Amino acid sequence: DTAVSQTPKYLVTQMGNDKSIKCEQNLGHDTMYWYKQDSKKFLKIMFSYNNKELIINETVPNRFSPKSPDKAHLNLHINSLELGDSAVYFCASSQRGNRETQYFGPGTRLLVL
Amino acid sequence: QQQVKQSPQSLIVQKGGISIINCAYENTAFDYFPWYQQFPGKGPALLIAIRPDVSEKKEGRFTISFNKSAKQFSLHIMDSQPGDSATYFCAPSTGFGNEKLTFGTGTRLTIIP
C-alpha cells in the first residue's frame, strides 16, 4: 500500500542509452512532479503535471520527456544519457491547492557510466 | 542563482540538546514555508510547515519561527534524539497553481549520544 512508488529503484546504464523511470501514486492526487537530487543533495524540480496537463517545465534539456498517461502515473523518459544525468530522481504527488499533501516517492538512483 | 539559502551546512548536536537550522529566502512571493526531513535512501517527507500570517508554529519537539521582514525562517528541534539524524531542507513555495517547492541547500544533522 505504498503511497508513491517508483520503478526501478536503481538504474545503471551506459552513456548514450535511453531509459525510462515510472511513477505511480495511489493517493488520489491530481498533481505529480519530478525532482532531481544531485550528488550534493541539492533538490530541484524538473516537471509538474496536473490532471495529465504539463504545468511546470523548468529549464531541463529536451532529452528529458515526461509523460502522464493518467493522473495516477507520471513517467520520465531520458534520451541519450550523459554522465551529468547521474542523480537520484524523485517523483512526488499532491492535491492542487493543498501544498501540505506533497508526498515523495523513494527515489530512483541513476548512474550513467 | 540560489533563491533559498540554508545554514549551517552540517550540524552536530548532543542528545537532548537544541538543534537550530536557518533558512533565508529572496522571493517575497513565497507564502508557504515547510521543512522537509530526508533519511538516507529515502525521499523527503514533510516535517512541519508555516504560513506567513503567524510567527511561530510548534508541533511536539519541532518549532518553526518565521520572520517575514527579515525573509528568514528557522527550524528548532528541542530535546534532539539520535533518530532525528537526517538531512533537513527548507522548501518554500508560492501560491495556488505554482506549487513547486524551491528547496534550500540542505543541512545534515547528526545527533550524538
mmCIF file of C-alpha atoms in Angstrom:
data_model
loop_
_atom_site.group_PDB
_atom_site.id
_atom_site.type_symbol
_atom_site.label_atom_id
_atom_site.label_comp_id
_atom_site.label_asym_id
_atom_site.label_seq_id
_atom_site.Cartn_x
_atom_site.Cartn_y
_atom_site.Cartn_z
ATOM 1 C CA ASP A 1 0.000 0.000 0.000
ATOM 2 C CA THR A 2 2.853 2.372 -0.884
ATOM 3 C CA ALA A 3 1.600 5.920 -1.485
ATOM 4 C CA VAL A 4 4.087 6.967 -4.193
ATOM 5 C CA SER A 5 6.096 4.218 -5.853
ATOM 6 C CA GLN A 6 8.880 4.387 -8.407
ATOM 7 C CA THR A 7 10.500 1.779 -10.608
ATOM 8 C CA PRO A 8 13.249 0.917 -10.907
ATOM 9 C CA LYS A 9 14.932 1.712 -7.605
ATOM 10 C CA TYR A 10 18.380 1.542 -9.176
ATOM 11 C CA LEU A 11 19.398 2.099 -12.773
ATOM 12 C CA VAL A 12 22.957 1.664 -14.072
ATOM 13 C CA THR A 13 23.468 2.303 -17.764
ATOM 14 C CA GLN A 14 25.949 3.400 -20.376
ATOM 15 C CA MET A 15 26.277 6.880 -21.824
ATOM 16 C CA GLY A 16 24.137 7.359 -24.902
ATOM 17 C CA ASN A 17 21.427 4.895 -23.870
ATOM 18 C CA ASP A 18 17.723 5.733 -23.491
ATOM 19 C CA LYS A 19 15.967 4.841 -20.246
ATOM 20 C CA SER A 20 12.611 5.348 -18.522
ATOM 21 C CA ILE A 21 11.571 5.732 -14.900
ATOM 22 C CA LYS A 22 7.992 5.047 -13.855
ATOM 23 C CA CYS A 23 5.983 6.597 -11.043
ATOM 24 C CA GLU A 24 2.586 5.711 -9.648
ATOM 25 C CA GLN A 25 0.591 7.206 -6.789
ATOM 26 C CA ASN A 26 -2.457 5.724 -5.091
ATOM 27 C CA LEU A 27 -3.365 8.798 -3.034
ATOM 28 C CA GLY A 28 -5.965 10.106 -5.455
ATOM 29 C CA HIS A 29 -3.915 13.265 -6.026
ATOM 30 C CA ASP A 30 -4.297 15.290 -9.206
ATOM 31 C CA THR A 31 -0.758 16.720 -9.450
ATOM 32 C CA MET A 32 2.541 14.904 -9.902
ATOM 33 C CA TYR A 33 6.146 16.090 -10.031
ATOM 34 C CA TRP A 34 9.651 15.025 -10.947
ATOM 35 C CA TYR A 35 12.565 16.327 -8.875
ATOM 36 C CA LYS A 36 16.293 15.724 -9.379
ATOM 37 C CA GLN A 37 18.707 15.417 -6.444
ATOM 38 C CA ASP A 38 22.372 15.735 -7.367
ATOM 39 C CA SER A 39 25.431 14.380 -5.625
ATOM 40 C CA LYS A 40 25.500 17.395 -3.293
ATOM 41 C CA LYS A 41 21.937 16.613 -2.192
ATOM 42 C CA PHE A 42 20.574 19.669 -3.989
ATOM 43 C CA LEU A 43 16.919 19.077 -4.927
ATOM 44 C CA LYS A 44 15.387 20.822 -7.929
ATOM 45 C CA ILE A 45 12.029 20.480 -9.609
ATOM 46 C CA MET A 46 12.003 19.379 -13.231
ATOM 47 C CA PHE A 47 8.359 18.965 -14.249
ATOM 48 C CA SER A 48 4.847 19.018 -12.869
ATOM 49 C CA TYR A 49 1.608 17.657 -14.298
ATOM 50 C CA ASN A 50 -1.916 18.440 -13.165
ATOM 51 C CA ASN A 51 -4.613 16.083 -14.464
ATOM 52 C CA LYS A 52 -2.283 14.950 -17.273
ATOM 53 C CA GLU A 53 -1.526 18.555 -18.283
ATOM 54 C CA LEU A 54 2.032 19.913 -18.065
ATOM 55 C CA ILE A 55 2.013 22.928 -15.707
ATOM 56 C CA ILE A 56 5.649 23.314 -14.708
ATOM 57 C CA ASN A 57 8.566 22.786 -17.063
ATOM 58 C CA GLU A 58 11.830 24.047 -15.637
ATOM 59 C CA THR A 59 14.924 24.528 -17.755
ATOM 60 C CA VAL A 60 15.547 20.884 -18.476
ATOM 61 C CA PRO A 61 17.302 19.506 -21.585
ATOM 62 C CA ASN A 62 14.989 18.253 -24.337
ATOM 63 C CA ARG A 63 16.419 14.785 -23.768
ATOM 64 C CA PHE A 64 14.085 14.563 -20.771
ATOM 65 C CA SER A 65 10.463 13.937 -21.670
ATOM 66 C CA PRO A 66 7.755 13.365 -19.084
ATOM 67 C CA LYS A 67 4.564 11.506 -19.959
ATOM 68 C CA SER A 68 1.398 11.267 -17.905
ATOM 69 C CA PRO A 69 -0.975 8.583 -19.223
ATOM 70 C CA ASP A 70 -3.416 9.322 -16.393
ATOM 71 C CA LYS A 71 -3.391 11.366 -13.216
ATOM 72 C CA ALA A 72 -2.060 8.459 -11.153
ATOM 73 C CA HIS A 73 1.027 7.928 -13.308
ATOM 74 C CA LEU A 74 3.933 10.115 -14.387
ATOM 75 C CA ASN A 75 6.823 8.593 -16.287
ATOM 76 C CA LEU A 76 10.167 10.131 -17.189
ATOM 77 C CA HIS A 77 11.973 9.148 -20.359
ATOM 78 C CA ILE A 78 15.579 10.182 -20.858
ATOM 79 C CA ASN A 79 17.251 10.018 -24.268
ATOM 80 C CA SER A 80 20.985 9.909 -24.982
ATOM 81 C CA LEU A 81 22.019 9.674 -21.347
ATOM 82 C CA GLU A 82 25.024 11.740 -20.258
ATOM 83 C CA LEU A 83 27.365 11.399 -17.285
ATOM 84 C CA GLY A 84 25.820 14.525 -15.727
ATOM 85 C CA ASP A 85 22.426 12.848 -15.618
ATOM 86 C CA SER A 86 23.647 10.655 -12.767
ATOM 87 C CA ALA A 87 21.484 11.612 -9.792
ATOM 88 C CA VAL A 88 18.546 10.479 -7.707
ATOM 89 C CA TYR A 89 15.194 11.223 -9.330
ATOM 90 C CA PHE A 90 12.195 11.656 -7.064
ATOM 91 C CA CYS A 91 8.576 11.549 -8.039
ATOM 92 C CA ALA A 92 6.072 13.363 -5.840
ATOM 93 C CA SER A 93 2.346 13.951 -5.822
ATOM 94 C CA SER A 94 -0.080 16.386 -4.239
ATOM 95 C CA GLN A 95 -3.616 17.672 -4.441
ATOM 96 C CA ARG A 96 -3.623 21.040 -6.196
ATOM 97 C CA GLY A 97 -4.364 23.814 -3.742
ATOM 98 C CA ASN A 98 -3.177 21.769 -0.773
ATOM 99 C CA ARG A 99 0.583 22.059 -0.601
ATOM 100 C CA GLU A 100 0.780 20.144 2.617
ATOM 101 C CA THR A 101 -0.079 16.960 0.772
ATOM 102 C CA GLN A 102 3.110 16.804 -1.320
ATOM 103 C CA TYR A 103 4.393 13.248 -0.837
ATOM 104 C CA PHE A 104 7.636 11.934 -2.282
ATOM 105 C CA GLY A 105 8.483 8.514 -3.645
ATOM 106 C CA PRO A 106 11.572 6.547 -2.532
ATOM 107 C CA GLY A 107 13.677 7.752 -5.461
ATOM 108 C CA THR A 108 15.405 6.149 -8.448
ATOM 109 C CA ARG A 109 19.192 6.160 -8.296
ATOM 110 C CA LEU A 110 20.529 6.602 -11.830
ATOM 111 C CA LEU A 111 24.199 6.023 -12.570
ATOM 112 C CA VAL A 112 25.484 6.728 -16.068
ATOM 113 C CA LEU A 113 28.838 5.150 -16.882
ATOM 114 C CA GLN B 1 21.149 31.548 -8.685
ATOM 115 C CA GLN B 2 20.184 30.217 -5.289
ATOM 116 C CA GLN B 3 16.929 31.724 -4.067
ATOM 117 C CA VAL B 4 16.924 29.811 -0.801
ATOM 118 C CA LYS B 5 19.956 29.510 1.433
ATOM 119 C CA GLN B 6 20.228 27.291 4.470
ATOM 120 C CA SER B 7 22.685 27.367 7.318
ATOM 121 C CA PRO B 8 24.565 25.611 8.665
ATOM 122 C CA GLN B 9 25.502 23.072 6.021
ATOM 123 C CA SER B 10 26.071 20.475 8.723
ATOM 124 C CA LEU B 11 25.347 20.385 12.429
ATOM 125 C CA ILE B 12 26.353 18.079 15.259
ATOM 126 C CA VAL B 13 24.290 18.262 18.443
ATOM 127 C CA GLN B 14 24.442 16.248 21.613
ATOM 128 C CA LYS B 15 21.432 14.134 22.535
ATOM 129 C CA GLY B 16 18.952 16.230 24.488
ATOM 130 C CA GLY B 17 20.236 19.498 23.032
ATOM 131 C CA ILE B 18 18.531 22.017 20.768
ATOM 132 C CA SER B 19 19.149 21.880 17.021
ATOM 133 C CA ILE B 20 18.599 25.106 15.082
ATOM 134 C CA ILE B 21 18.595 25.353 11.296
ATOM 135 C CA ASN B 22 18.047 28.603 9.425
ATOM 136 C CA CYS B 23 16.638 29.409 6.017
ATOM 137 C CA ALA B 24 16.898 32.719 4.168
ATOM 138 C CA TYR B 25 14.941 33.437 1.006
ATOM 139 C CA GLU B 26 14.746 36.206 -1.588
ATOM 140 C CA ASN B 27 11.408 35.679 -3.313
ATOM 141 C CA THR B 28 8.771 37.758 -1.491
ATOM 142 C CA ALA B 29 6.045 35.839 -3.362
ATOM 143 C CA PHE B 30 6.679 32.766 -1.215
ATOM 144 C CA ASP B 31 3.693 32.185 1.010
ATOM 145 C CA TYR B 32 4.174 28.678 2.362
ATOM 146 C CA PHE B 33 7.218 27.701 4.389
ATOM 147 C CA PRO B 34 7.750 24.000 5.064
ATOM 148 C CA TRP B 35 10.625 21.975 6.402
ATOM 149 C CA TYR B 36 11.279 18.549 4.932
ATOM 150 C CA GLN B 37 13.211 15.715 6.572
ATOM 151 C CA GLN B 38 15.146 13.189 4.500
ATOM 152 C CA PHE B 39 16.703 9.997 5.803
ATOM 153 C CA PRO B 40 19.444 8.246 3.783
ATOM 154 C CA GLY B 41 17.991 6.293 0.872
ATOM 155 C CA LYS B 42 14.522 7.781 1.317
ATOM 156 C CA GLY B 43 12.507 10.571 -0.230
ATOM 157 C CA PRO B 44 11.938 13.855 1.617
ATOM 158 C CA ALA B 45 8.939 13.941 3.954
ATOM 159 C CA LEU B 46 7.080 16.972 5.257
ATOM 160 C CA LEU B 47 8.021 17.653 8.872
ATOM 161 C CA ILE B 48 6.301 20.924 9.707
ATOM 162 C CA ALA B 49 5.103 23.976 7.788
ATOM 163 C CA ILE B 50 4.027 27.553 8.497
ATOM 164 C CA ARG B 51 2.100 30.232 6.637
ATOM 165 C CA PRO B 52 3.173 33.894 6.803
ATOM 166 C CA ASP B 53 0.252 35.054 8.929
ATOM 167 C CA VAL B 54 1.804 33.549 12.068
ATOM 168 C CA SER B 55 5.302 33.961 13.521
ATOM 169 C CA GLU B 56 5.660 30.596 15.201
ATOM 170 C CA LYS B 57 4.253 27.083 14.990
ATOM 171 C CA LYS B 58 5.003 24.220 17.331
ATOM 172 C CA GLU B 59 4.376 20.514 16.802
ATOM 173 C CA GLY B 60 5.789 18.331 19.535
ATOM 174 C CA ARG B 61 9.548 18.870 19.708
ATOM 175 C CA PHE B 62 9.615 20.788 16.411
ATOM 176 C CA THR B 63 9.059 24.543 16.123
ATOM 177 C CA ILE B 64 9.171 26.873 13.140
ATOM 178 C CA SER B 65 9.924 30.536 13.748
ATOM 179 C CA PHE B 66 9.141 32.930 10.915
ATOM 180 C CA ASN B 67 10.458 36.460 10.411
ATOM 181 C CA LYS B 68 8.750 37.988 7.398
ATOM 182 C CA SER B 69 10.635 41.303 7.433
ATOM 183 C CA ALA B 70 13.997 39.532 7.519
ATOM 184 C CA LYS B 71 12.836 36.929 4.958
ATOM 185 C CA GLN B 72 14.002 34.140 7.198
ATOM 186 C CA PHE B 73 12.528 31.140 8.941
ATOM 187 C CA SER B 74 14.101 28.576 11.181
ATOM 188 C CA LEU B 75 13.560 25.085 12.499
ATOM 189 C CA HIS B 76 14.147 24.333 16.167
ATOM 190 C CA ILE B 77 14.333 20.746 17.375
ATOM 191 C CA MET B 78 14.075 20.500 21.143
ATOM 192 C CA ASP B 79 15.446 17.529 23.105
ATOM 193 C CA SER B 80 17.201 16.274 19.954
ATOM 194 C CA GLN B 81 17.337 12.494 19.611
ATOM 195 C CA PRO B 82 19.587 10.180 17.564
ATOM 196 C CA GLY B 83 16.521 9.334 15.440
ATOM 197 C CA ASP B 84 16.435 12.979 14.331
ATOM 198 C CA SER B 85 19.741 12.479 12.477
ATOM 199 C CA ALA B 86 18.828 13.260 8.869
ATOM 200 C CA THR B 87 19.140 15.942 6.220
ATOM 201 C CA TYR B 88 16.713 18.831 6.609
ATOM 202 C CA PHE B 89 15.513 21.061 3.808
ATOM 203 C CA CYS B 90 13.519 24.241 3.850
ATOM 204 C CA ALA B 91 11.344 24.370 0.741
ATOM 205 C CA PRO B 92 9.204 27.490 0.414
ATOM 206 C CA SER B 93 6.668 27.819 -2.374
ATOM 207 C CA THR B 94 4.388 30.366 -3.989
ATOM 208 C CA GLY B 95 0.638 30.339 -4.379
ATOM 209 C CA PHE B 96 -2.008 28.184 -5.909
ATOM 210 C CA GLY B 97 -1.248 26.964 -9.389
ATOM 211 C CA ASN B 98 2.506 27.091 -8.929
ATOM 212 C CA GLU B 99 3.037 24.741 -6.057
ATOM 213 C CA LYS B 100 6.572 23.718 -6.817
ATOM 214 C CA LEU B 101 8.838 23.591 -3.818
ATOM 215 C CA THR B 102 12.072 25.588 -4.023
ATOM 216 C CA PHE B 103 14.442 23.539 -1.919
ATOM 217 C CA GLY B 104 17.203 25.026 0.185
ATOM 218 C CA THR B 105 20.726 23.668 0.123
ATOM 219 C CA GLY B 106 20.098 21.202 2.957
ATOM 220 C CA THR B 107 21.509 20.730 6.454
ATOM 221 C CA ARG B 108 22.937 17.432 7.558
ATOM 222 C CA LEU B 109 22.072 16.977 11.238
ATOM 223 C CA THR B 110 23.846 14.415 13.403
ATOM 224 C CA ILE B 111 22.751 13.795 16.978
ATOM 225 C CA ILE B 112 25.449 12.182 19.096
ATOM 226 C CA PRO B 113 24.791 10.269 22.345
#
